Amino acid sequence: AVLVDMEEGVVNELLNSPLRDIFDHKQLITDVSGSGNNWQVILISLSIGHHFYGNQYRDKLMEVLRRAAEKCDCLQSFFMIHSMGGGTGSGVGTAILNILQDHYPTVYRFVTAVYPSLDDDVITSPYNSILAMKQLTDNADCVMPIDNQSLIDICNRINNVSATATRGITKKQIKAESTITASHGDVKNKSSRPFDSMNNIVANLLLNMTSSSRFEGSLNVDLNEITMNLVPFPRLHYLISSMTPLYALADVNLSMRRLDEMFSDAFSKDYQLIKADPKRNLYLACALLVRGKVEISDIRRNIKRIRPSLNFIHWNDDGWKTGLCSVPPVGQPYSLLTLSNNTCIKDTFSDIQQRFVKLYRRKAHLHHYLEVDGMEMATFDNSIESLNSLIDEYNSLEQTTREIVTTPPRLKIA
Amino acid sequence: MSMVTLQLGQFGNQLGHEFFNTALDDIYSFNGTNAAKKKFALTDNKYNYEDAAFDTFFHTPSNLPLARAVMIDTEAKVVDDIFTKAKATNLWSYDPNCCIHKQRGSGNNWALGYCMDGDQHLLEEIMERVQRQAENCDSLNGFLLLMSLAGGTGSGLGTRCTEELRDRYSNCQIINKVIWPYSNGEVIVQDYNTILTLSHLYKASTGLIILENDKLHEICTRLLKIKNVSFQHINKVIAHKLAGVLLPSTSLPSQDPKRNDYLGINILGEIGEHLCSHADYKLLNIIDIPQIPDHSFDYTNYNWHGLLKHLRQMLIANAAMEENIRWQVKLPSRKVMSQSEKMANLSLGLSVHNDTMYNKSIANMLVIRGSAIDKVDVDAFRDSRLYVNWVPSCSALTTRINDRPYNKYEKSAFLLSNSQFCIPTINSVAEKAWNMFANRAYVHQYANNGISEDDFVESFATVEQVITNYKKL
């Protein structure tokens, strides 16, 4: 792992935690001042991150990456985890993405990006997000967008189980330490920090995605298979994810009904890790990655059951990718990770686009960005242009369902 | 006569493991039943079934029999797992020198598998291991490749290996056992991978044995009454069919009195010669009867007449299993229709020739195993209406028998058939793939690894040709 931050606070905390031994101290890159947060003004600039720090630290970054890559027998992919609204994550993160694209073009680049929610505390987050989006669209192989609001909602849903008493479950019946927000089995000390449960959800996302690469199963799904099957066109590589079930019941009796519930929930808008309703929009492709004691017949039964309520694009009517891993996650008997390439992501993009336009029209806060060497107005224009065309692409795909589709004539053989 | 098996990709390796287990189960069982397992000792009797069966699939350089197989995969997990499992049985093992695996996987990308992810040496390595296994055989029958059509390694790398084998061992039989994926839900680009594989294999392979996951799944749920069907169950069904056809058998006494020694049989050669004699027709299917759930073995009793009658109708009506067979599908009547009858039929909207409505065969191989074999009458399978008219009737049906019961079944019959069975499925896959291709979806993933749009079009053309050829029968 390589840890990058422009200020030392967070990284130092990590080095003092029980996990300090698993990180190589030479793989940590920090600076002192931060990307613009050294006074209590909430203003973080991506341009400083991307251009200024990106260039200054370029050599060091490349060296650290090279060292990490050389230690691998066989390097298959890079996982980048950062937020879109801040300066370091989105700025330096996308600068690194460029470096990876140049120097390791055959290694897959997966990005888990946290998009700003509506009530985000960084005012310039729309600028940062749009600028970063262009980089992600051009250079990443696969992006999993997430937003904080959805994570908070999921945490609340778990905590409020007794209050809502949905499906007749009370808090007592939930197996402790089985929730996807729990830190069961981890090394930390008892006191938990504010974003811990939310971060645990994202950690579980990554674990489930790589489960087939790490454990055996009857139908393995490697990371390169995810990009192969879920990305029909190079720029449309944004995957909406959902993880079910949220917790396991203490009752050992695992009925088929609970299993089927897991599949149904995966498509509900309440379980997505970003604010989106995939059922209302068009699926381009969908992957079901199952862990635990589930067989292919269970998956097929549920696909058949759920399929009528979903819209798939006409040329990918059977667009399902399935994976079976025998080892379940810690504390649960089985789990399902759903990755969907669905046009509903364009709503998230439109959202940010509008917030961007509101600021950009007034040229608010722009001077902070333009002060930095290498940053111009054209960069902003290009970025918003890229996002606009991306949204258009999704719209035109949705358009095809409304037109009458004629299947192209087959090849005629004499 | 021995054959070398190449296990490619996750499916190929998992199936191969079940296959060798099934073969050994049969060899070790006492007279084909589970009554008593005897410790196996090689005799040099070439008329002994167990020796011949053993020699086909295993060889023993030391105490533990080694399978005549090469395990190939682009990642390590499955190969390691299968190797450990085999060794754990204490009855057999894979040759540790014949396991090849890379690290990166093929990502369900046919192009990546075919071009071996840029690794020039991989093919050389594989061929070297194959050569080693081939040299271990006293007399080499041919090669059996186990691969799937949906993934990247089985389909892509498997095709590459087949082409290479054809170059190096041009006179050998190469039979590819391919598993057709479920019509939905396995891999999204499975239709592309299927079309590319079929088109390339058609030139290099002797024959393709196609079994479909959908139909095997049905067999598991409806006939074998398995509640939670897993891939292991499906693989067991395939292994049962494959071993039933490939384990030693002799020809009918009346056909050739000299051909009664087991070791002299070249089953792959027979398949190539009788079933795949025409370059345009290489698609083979295995239907077998009966399939009994584990708990019903003691209560079932069959006679040959009933079994063969059902099997024949399964062939005619294109049924994969012996349930819900459409008995109304009939062969055309023998008498020549008069002109007035033809007109009457036309006016009623019935076709003048019944040909298109039943499954026409080019050639069949019937393998019968079990007791009371002398009472078997296979004449019904020789009916010339079942076959196209350009195949001489003596070649149309090959019969192989063995009076030793197979794998707990007192009587069982297998039909390896070259017929129109698979055309509806291939047709629908070609349709879906073409639709996807017309929208250029996923094409960039293949282009990045060397398969251009022209390659795609060429493959589509080949597959369409195959479909047309079979439809015209």
Coordinates of C-alpha atoms in Angstrom, one line a residue, chain A:
Chain A
A1 CA 0.0 0.0 0.0
V2 CA 1.0 3.6 -0.6
L3 CA -0.4 6.3 1.6
V4 CA -0.4 9.8 0.4
D5 CA -1.5 12.9 2.3
M6 CA -0.5 16.5 2.1
E7 CA -0.7 16.9 5.8
E8 CA 0.6 14.6 8.4
G9 CA -2.2 14.4 11.0
V10 CA -4.1 11.4 9.7
V11 CA -1.1 9.4 8.6
N12 CA 0.6 10.0 12.0
E13 CA -2.4 8.7 13.8
L14 CA -2.3 5.6 11.7
L15 CA 1.3 5.1 12.6
N16 CA 0.5 5.2 16.3
S17 CA -2.3 2.7 16.0
P18 CA -2.0 -1.1 16.4
L19 CA -1.9 -1.4 12.6
R20 CA 1.4 0.5 12.3
D21 CA 3.3 -2.7 11.6
I22 CA 1.6 -3.6 8.4
F23 CA 2.5 -0.4 6.7
D24 CA 5.9 0.1 5.3
H25 CA 7.1 3.5 6.5
K26 CA 8.9 4.2 3.3
Q27 CA 5.6 4.0 1.4
L28 CA 4.1 7.0 3.2
I29 CA 4.2 10.4 1.5
T30 CA 3.2 13.4 3.4
D31 CA 3.8 17.1 3.5
V32 CA 3.2 19.5 6.2
S33 CA 1.0 22.2 5.0
G34 CA -1.9 20.4 3.4
S35 CA -3.7 21.4 0.2
G36 CA -5.0 24.6 1.6
N37 CA -6.4 23.9 5.0
N38 CA -3.7 25.4 7.2
W39 CA -6.1 27.9 8.5
Q40 CA -9.6 27.3 9.7
V41 CA -11.2 28.3 6.4
I42 CA -12.9 25.5 4.7
L43 CA -11.5 25.8 1.4
I44 CA -9.6 23.1 -0.3
S45 CA -8.2 23.4 -3.7
L46 CA -7.8 20.6 -6.1
S47 CA -5.5 22.5 -8.4
I48 CA -2.9 22.8 -5.6
G49 CA -3.2 19.0 -5.1
H50 CA -3.1 18.0 -8.8
H51 CA -0.6 20.5 -10.2
F52 CA 1.5 21.8 -7.4
Y53 CA 2.0 18.8 -5.2
G54 CA 1.5 16.5 -8.1
N55 CA 4.6 17.9 -9.8
Q56 CA 6.7 18.5 -6.8
Y57 CA 6.3 15.0 -5.5
R58 CA 6.1 13.4 -8.9
D59 CA 9.5 11.7 -8.7
K60 CA 9.0 10.6 -5.1
L61 CA 5.6 9.2 -6.0
M62 CA 6.9 7.3 -9.0
E63 CA 9.7 5.8 -6.9
V64 CA 7.4 4.7 -4.1
L65 CA 5.0 3.1 -6.6
R66 CA 7.8 1.4 -8.5
R67 CA 9.1 -0.1 -5.2
A68 CA 5.7 -1.4 -4.3
A69 CA 5.1 -2.8 -7.8
E70 CA 8.4 -4.6 -7.8
K71 CA 7.6 -6.5 -4.7
C72 CA 4.7 -8.2 -6.5
D73 CA 5.2 -11.5 -8.3
C74 CA 2.5 -10.5 -10.7
L75 CA 0.8 -7.1 -10.5
Q76 CA -2.7 -7.2 -11.8
S77 CA -4.4 -4.0 -10.5
F78 CA -4.2 -0.8 -8.6
F79 CA -6.9 0.2 -6.1
M80 CA -7.2 3.9 -5.5
I81 CA -9.3 5.2 -2.7
H82 CA -10.1 8.9 -2.3
S83 CA -12.8 11.5 -2.0
M84 CA -13.8 13.7 -4.9
G85 CA -14.6 16.9 -2.9
G86 CA -11.3 17.4 -1.1
G87 CA -8.1 18.7 -2.5
T88 CA -5.6 16.0 -1.8
G89 CA -7.7 13.0 -2.6
S90 CA -9.1 14.2 -5.9
G91 CA -6.1 16.3 -6.9
V92 CA -3.1 14.2 -6.0
G93 CA -5.2 11.1 -6.6
T94 CA -5.9 11.9 -10.2
A95 CA -2.3 13.0 -10.7
I96 CA -1.2 9.6 -9.6
L97 CA -3.8 8.1 -11.9
N98 CA -2.1 9.8 -14.8
I99 CA 1.3 8.4 -13.6
L100 CA -0.1 4.9 -13.4
Q101 CA -1.7 5.2 -16.9
D102 CA 1.7 6.3 -18.4
H103 CA 3.9 3.8 -16.6
Y104 CA 1.8 0.8 -16.0
P105 CA -0.7 0.9 -18.9
T106 CA -1.6 -2.8 -18.7
V107 CA -2.4 -2.8 -15.0
Y108 CA -6.0 -2.3 -14.2
R109 CA -6.9 0.9 -12.2
F110 CA -9.9 0.6 -9.9
V111 CA -11.0 3.8 -8.1
T112 CA -13.3 3.9 -5.1
A113 CA -14.4 7.6 -5.1
V114 CA -16.5 9.3 -2.5
Y115 CA -18.7 11.8 -4.2
P116 CA -19.8 14.9 -2.2
S117 CA -23.3 14.7 -0.7
L118 CA -25.7 17.6 -0.8
D119 CA -24.7 19.0 2.5
D120 CA -21.0 18.7 2.0
D121 CA -18.8 20.8 4.2
V122 CA -16.3 21.8 1.5
I123 CA -17.6 24.7 -0.5
T124 CA -15.5 24.1 -3.6
S125 CA -16.3 20.4 -3.8
P126 CA -18.2 20.8 -7.1
Y127 CA -15.1 22.3 -8.7
N128 CA -12.9 19.6 -7.3
S129 CA -15.3 16.9 -8.3
I130 CA -15.8 18.0 -11.9
L131 CA -12.0 18.5 -12.5
A132 CA -11.4 15.0 -11.0
M133 CA -14.2 13.5 -13.1
K134 CA -12.5 14.2 -16.3
Q135 CA -9.4 12.5 -15.1
L136 CA -11.4 9.5 -14.0
T137 CA -13.3 9.2 -17.2
D138 CA -10.2 9.3 -19.2
N139 CA -7.7 7.3 -17.2
A140 CA -9.5 4.9 -14.8
D141 CA -10.6 1.4 -15.9
C142 CA -13.4 1.2 -13.4
V143 CA -14.9 3.6 -10.8
M144 CA -17.2 2.8 -7.9
P145 CA -18.9 6.0 -6.8
I146 CA -20.0 6.2 -3.2
D147 CA -21.5 9.0 -1.2
N148 CA -21.5 9.8 2.5
Q149 CA -25.2 10.3 2.8
S150 CA -26.0 6.8 1.6
L151 CA -23.4 5.3 4.0
I152 CA -25.0 7.3 6.9
D153 CA -28.4 6.0 5.9
I154 CA -27.3 2.4 5.9
C155 CA -25.6 2.9 9.3
N156 CA -28.8 4.4 10.7
R157 CA -30.9 1.6 9.3
I158 CA -28.8 -0.9 11.1
N159 CA -28.9 1.0 14.3
N160 CA -32.6 1.6 14.2
V161 CA -33.6 -1.9 13.6
S162 CA -35.4 -2.2 16.9
A163 CA -37.2 1.0 16.4
T164 CA -38.6 0.2 13.0
A165 CA -39.1 -3.5 13.7
T166 CA -39.1 -4.2 10.0
R167 CA -39.6 -7.8 9.0
G168 CA -40.3 -8.7 12.6
I169 CA -36.6 -8.5 13.6
T170 CA -35.6 -7.0 16.9
K171 CA -32.1 -5.9 17.8
K172 CA -31.6 -8.9 20.0
Q173 CA -31.9 -11.2 17.1
I174 CA -29.1 -9.7 15.2
K175 CA -25.8 -11.5 15.6
A176 CA -23.4 -9.1 17.2
E177 CA -20.4 -8.3 15.0
S178 CA -22.1 -9.5 11.9
T179 CA -23.1 -6.1 10.5
I180 CA -21.2 -4.7 7.6
T181 CA -20.4 -1.7 9.7
A182 CA -18.8 -3.7 12.4
S183 CA -15.1 -4.1 12.9
H184 CA -15.3 -7.7 13.9
G185 CA -12.0 -9.3 13.8
D186 CA -10.0 -6.2 13.4
V187 CA -7.0 -5.1 15.5
K188 CA -8.2 -1.7 16.6
N189 CA -8.6 -0.5 20.2
K190 CA -12.0 -0.3 21.6
S191 CA -12.7 3.4 21.0
S192 CA -14.2 4.0 17.6
R193 CA -14.0 7.2 15.6
P194 CA -16.8 9.0 13.9
F195 CA -16.4 7.7 10.3
D196 CA -15.5 4.2 11.3
S197 CA -18.8 2.4 10.6
M198 CA -19.1 4.2 7.3
N199 CA -15.6 3.3 6.3
N200 CA -16.1 -0.3 7.3
I201 CA -18.8 -0.5 4.7
V202 CA -16.4 0.6 2.0
A203 CA -13.8 -1.7 3.4
N204 CA -16.2 -4.6 3.0
L205 CA -17.0 -3.5 -0.5
L206 CA -13.3 -3.9 -1.4
L207 CA -13.0 -7.2 0.4
N208 CA -16.1 -8.7 -1.3
M209 CA -14.9 -7.5 -4.7
T210 CA -11.5 -9.2 -4.2
S211 CA -12.9 -12.3 -2.4
S212 CA -12.7 -14.5 -5.5
S213 CA -9.1 -13.5 -6.1
R214 CA -8.2 -14.5 -2.6
F215 CA -10.3 -17.6 -1.9
E216 CA -11.5 -20.6 -3.8
G217 CA -15.0 -21.0 -5.2
S218 CA -16.9 -22.9 -7.8
L219 CA -17.1 -19.9 -10.2
N220 CA -14.3 -17.5 -9.7
V221 CA -14.5 -13.9 -10.8
D222 CA -11.2 -12.1 -11.1
L223 CA -10.8 -8.3 -11.1
N224 CA -10.1 -8.2 -14.8
E225 CA -13.3 -10.1 -15.4
I226 CA -15.2 -7.3 -13.7
T227 CA -13.9 -4.7 -16.1
M228 CA -14.3 -7.0 -19.1
N229 CA -18.0 -7.8 -18.4
L230 CA -19.3 -4.6 -16.9
V231 CA -17.7 -2.0 -19.2
P232 CA -19.3 -2.2 -22.7
F233 CA -17.9 1.2 -23.8
P234 CA -14.6 2.6 -22.6
R235 CA -15.9 5.8 -21.0
L236 CA -19.0 4.3 -19.3
H237 CA -17.1 2.6 -16.5
Y238 CA -19.0 3.8 -13.5
L239 CA -20.4 1.0 -11.4
I240 CA -23.1 1.4 -8.7
S241 CA -22.6 -1.0 -5.8
S242 CA -24.8 -2.5 -3.1
M243 CA -24.1 -5.0 -0.4
T244 CA -26.6 -7.2 1.3
P245 CA -27.4 -8.5 3.8
L246 CA -26.6 -5.7 6.3
Y247 CA -26.4 -8.1 9.2
A248 CA -26.8 -11.8 10.1
L249 CA -29.4 -13.1 12.4
A250 CA -28.4 -15.0 15.5
D251 CA -31.0 -17.6 14.7
V252 CA -29.1 -20.4 13.0
N253 CA -32.0 -21.5 10.9
L254 CA -31.1 -20.2 7.4
S255 CA -34.1 -20.3 5.3
M256 CA -34.3 -19.9 1.6
R257 CA -36.6 -16.9 2.2
R258 CA -33.8 -15.0 3.8
L259 CA -31.5 -15.8 0.9
D260 CA -34.0 -14.6 -1.6
E261 CA -34.5 -11.5 0.5
M262 CA -30.8 -10.8 0.2
F263 CA -31.1 -10.8 -3.6
S264 CA -34.3 -8.6 -3.6
D265 CA -32.7 -6.0 -1.3
A266 CA -29.6 -5.7 -3.5
F267 CA -31.7 -4.0 -6.1
S268 CA -33.6 -1.7 -3.8
K269 CA -32.6 2.0 -3.8
D270 CA -32.1 1.9 0.0
Y271 CA -29.1 -0.4 -0.2
Q272 CA -27.1 1.3 -2.8
L273 CA -23.9 2.9 -1.7
I274 CA -24.7 6.0 -3.7
K275 CA -28.0 7.9 -4.0
A276 CA -29.6 6.2 -7.0
D277 CA -32.5 4.1 -8.0
P278 CA -31.4 1.5 -10.5
K279 CA -34.8 0.0 -10.9
R280 CA -36.1 3.1 -12.5
N281 CA -33.3 3.4 -15.1
L282 CA -31.6 1.2 -17.6
Y283 CA -29.1 -1.5 -16.9
L284 CA -26.2 -1.9 -19.2
A285 CA -24.8 -4.8 -17.2
C286 CA -25.0 -6.3 -13.8
A287 CA -22.6 -8.5 -11.7
L288 CA -23.6 -10.6 -8.7
L289 CA -20.7 -11.6 -6.6
V290 CA -21.8 -14.1 -3.9
R291 CA -19.8 -15.4 -1.0
G292 CA -20.6 -18.2 1.3
K293 CA -23.0 -21.2 1.2
V294 CA -24.9 -20.4 -2.0
E295 CA -25.2 -22.5 -5.1
I296 CA -25.6 -21.7 -8.7
S297 CA -29.3 -22.8 -8.6
D298 CA -30.0 -20.2 -5.9
I299 CA -28.6 -17.5 -8.1
R300 CA -30.5 -18.6 -11.2
R301 CA -33.7 -18.9 -9.3
N302 CA -33.3 -15.3 -8.1
I303 CA -32.3 -13.9 -11.4
K304 CA -35.4 -15.4 -12.9
R305 CA -37.5 -13.9 -10.1
I306 CA -36.1 -10.4 -10.2
R307 CA -35.4 -10.0 -13.9
P308 CA -39.0 -8.9 -14.8
S309 CA -38.8 -5.8 -12.6
L310 CA -35.5 -4.5 -14.2
N311 CA -34.9 -2.8 -17.5
F312 CA -31.9 -4.1 -19.5
I313 CA -30.7 -2.5 -22.7
H314 CA -31.9 -4.5 -25.6
W315 CA -28.6 -5.8 -26.8
N316 CA -27.7 -7.1 -23.4
D317 CA -30.9 -8.7 -22.3
D318 CA -29.2 -11.4 -20.4
G319 CA -26.5 -9.2 -19.1
W320 CA -25.6 -10.9 -15.8
K321 CA -22.2 -11.9 -14.6
T322 CA -22.1 -14.2 -11.6
G323 CA -19.4 -15.2 -9.2
L324 CA -19.4 -17.8 -6.4
C325 CA -16.8 -17.7 -3.7
S326 CA -17.0 -20.4 -1.0
V327 CA -15.6 -18.4 1.8
P328 CA -18.2 -16.1 3.5
P329 CA -17.3 -12.8 5.1
V330 CA -16.5 -12.7 8.8
G331 CA -19.6 -13.1 10.9
Q332 CA -22.1 -13.8 8.1
P333 CA -23.1 -17.1 6.5
Y334 CA -23.3 -15.6 3.0
S335 CA -23.3 -12.2 1.3
L336 CA -24.0 -10.6 -2.0
L337 CA -22.1 -7.7 -3.7
T338 CA -23.9 -6.3 -6.7
L339 CA -22.1 -4.1 -9.2
S340 CA -24.3 -2.5 -11.7
N341 CA -23.5 -0.4 -14.8
N342 CA -26.8 1.5 -14.8
T343 CA -27.7 4.8 -16.4
C344 CA -29.1 6.2 -13.1
I345 CA -25.5 7.4 -12.3
K346 CA -26.2 10.2 -14.7
D347 CA -28.5 11.7 -12.1
T348 CA -25.5 12.0 -9.7
F349 CA -23.5 13.6 -12.4
S350 CA -26.2 16.0 -13.3
D351 CA -26.4 17.0 -9.7
I352 CA -22.8 17.9 -9.4
Q353 CA -22.9 19.5 -12.8
Q354 CA -25.6 21.9 -11.5
R355 CA -23.8 22.7 -8.4
F356 CA -20.7 23.4 -10.5
V357 CA -22.6 25.7 -12.8
K358 CA -24.0 27.7 -9.9
L359 CA -20.5 28.5 -8.7
Y360 CA -18.8 28.8 -12.1
R361 CA -21.3 31.2 -13.5
R362 CA -20.2 33.7 -10.8
K363 CA -16.6 32.7 -11.1
A364 CA -16.7 32.2 -7.4
H365 CA -13.5 31.0 -5.7
L366 CA -11.8 30.5 -9.1
H367 CA -8.8 32.7 -8.3
H368 CA -7.5 30.1 -5.8
Y369 CA -7.3 27.6 -8.6
L370 CA -5.9 29.8 -11.2
E371 CA -3.1 31.0 -9.0
V372 CA -1.5 27.6 -9.3
D373 CA 1.0 27.1 -12.2
G374 CA -0.5 24.9 -14.9
M375 CA -4.1 25.7 -14.2
E376 CA -6.2 27.6 -16.7
M377 CA -9.8 28.4 -17.5
A378 CA -9.6 26.0 -20.3
T379 CA -9.1 23.1 -17.9
F380 CA -12.5 24.0 -16.3
D381 CA -14.2 24.2 -19.7
N382 CA -12.8 20.9 -20.8
S383 CA -13.8 19.2 -17.6
I384 CA -17.4 20.3 -17.7
E385 CA -17.5 19.5 -21.4
S386 CA -16.3 15.9 -20.7
L387 CA -19.0 15.5 -18.0
N388 CA -21.7 16.9 -20.3
S389 CA -20.8 14.4 -23.1
L390 CA -20.8 11.6 -20.6
I391 CA -24.3 12.5 -19.4
D392 CA -25.3 12.7 -23.1
E393 CA -24.0 9.2 -23.8
Y394 CA -26.0 7.8 -21.0
N395 CA -29.1 9.7 -22.2
S396 CA -28.7 8.4 -25.7
L397 CA -28.5 4.8 -24.5
E398 CA -31.7 5.3 -22.6
Q399 CA -33.2 6.8 -25.8
T400 CA -32.7 3.5 -27.6
T401 CA -35.2 1.8 -25.4
R402 CA -37.9 4.2 -26.4
E403 CA -37.4 3.8 -30.0
I404 CA -38.5 0.7 -31.8
V405 CA -35.6 -1.5 -32.1
T406 CA -35.1 -3.5 -35.2
T407 CA -32.6 -6.3 -34.9
P408 CA -29.9 -5.9 -37.6
P409 CA -30.2 -8.6 -40.3
R410 CA -27.9 -11.5 -39.9
L411 CA -25.2 -12.4 -42.3
K412 CA -26.5 -14.2 -45.4
I413 CA -24.7 -17.3 -46.5
A414 CA -25.1 -18.5 -50.1

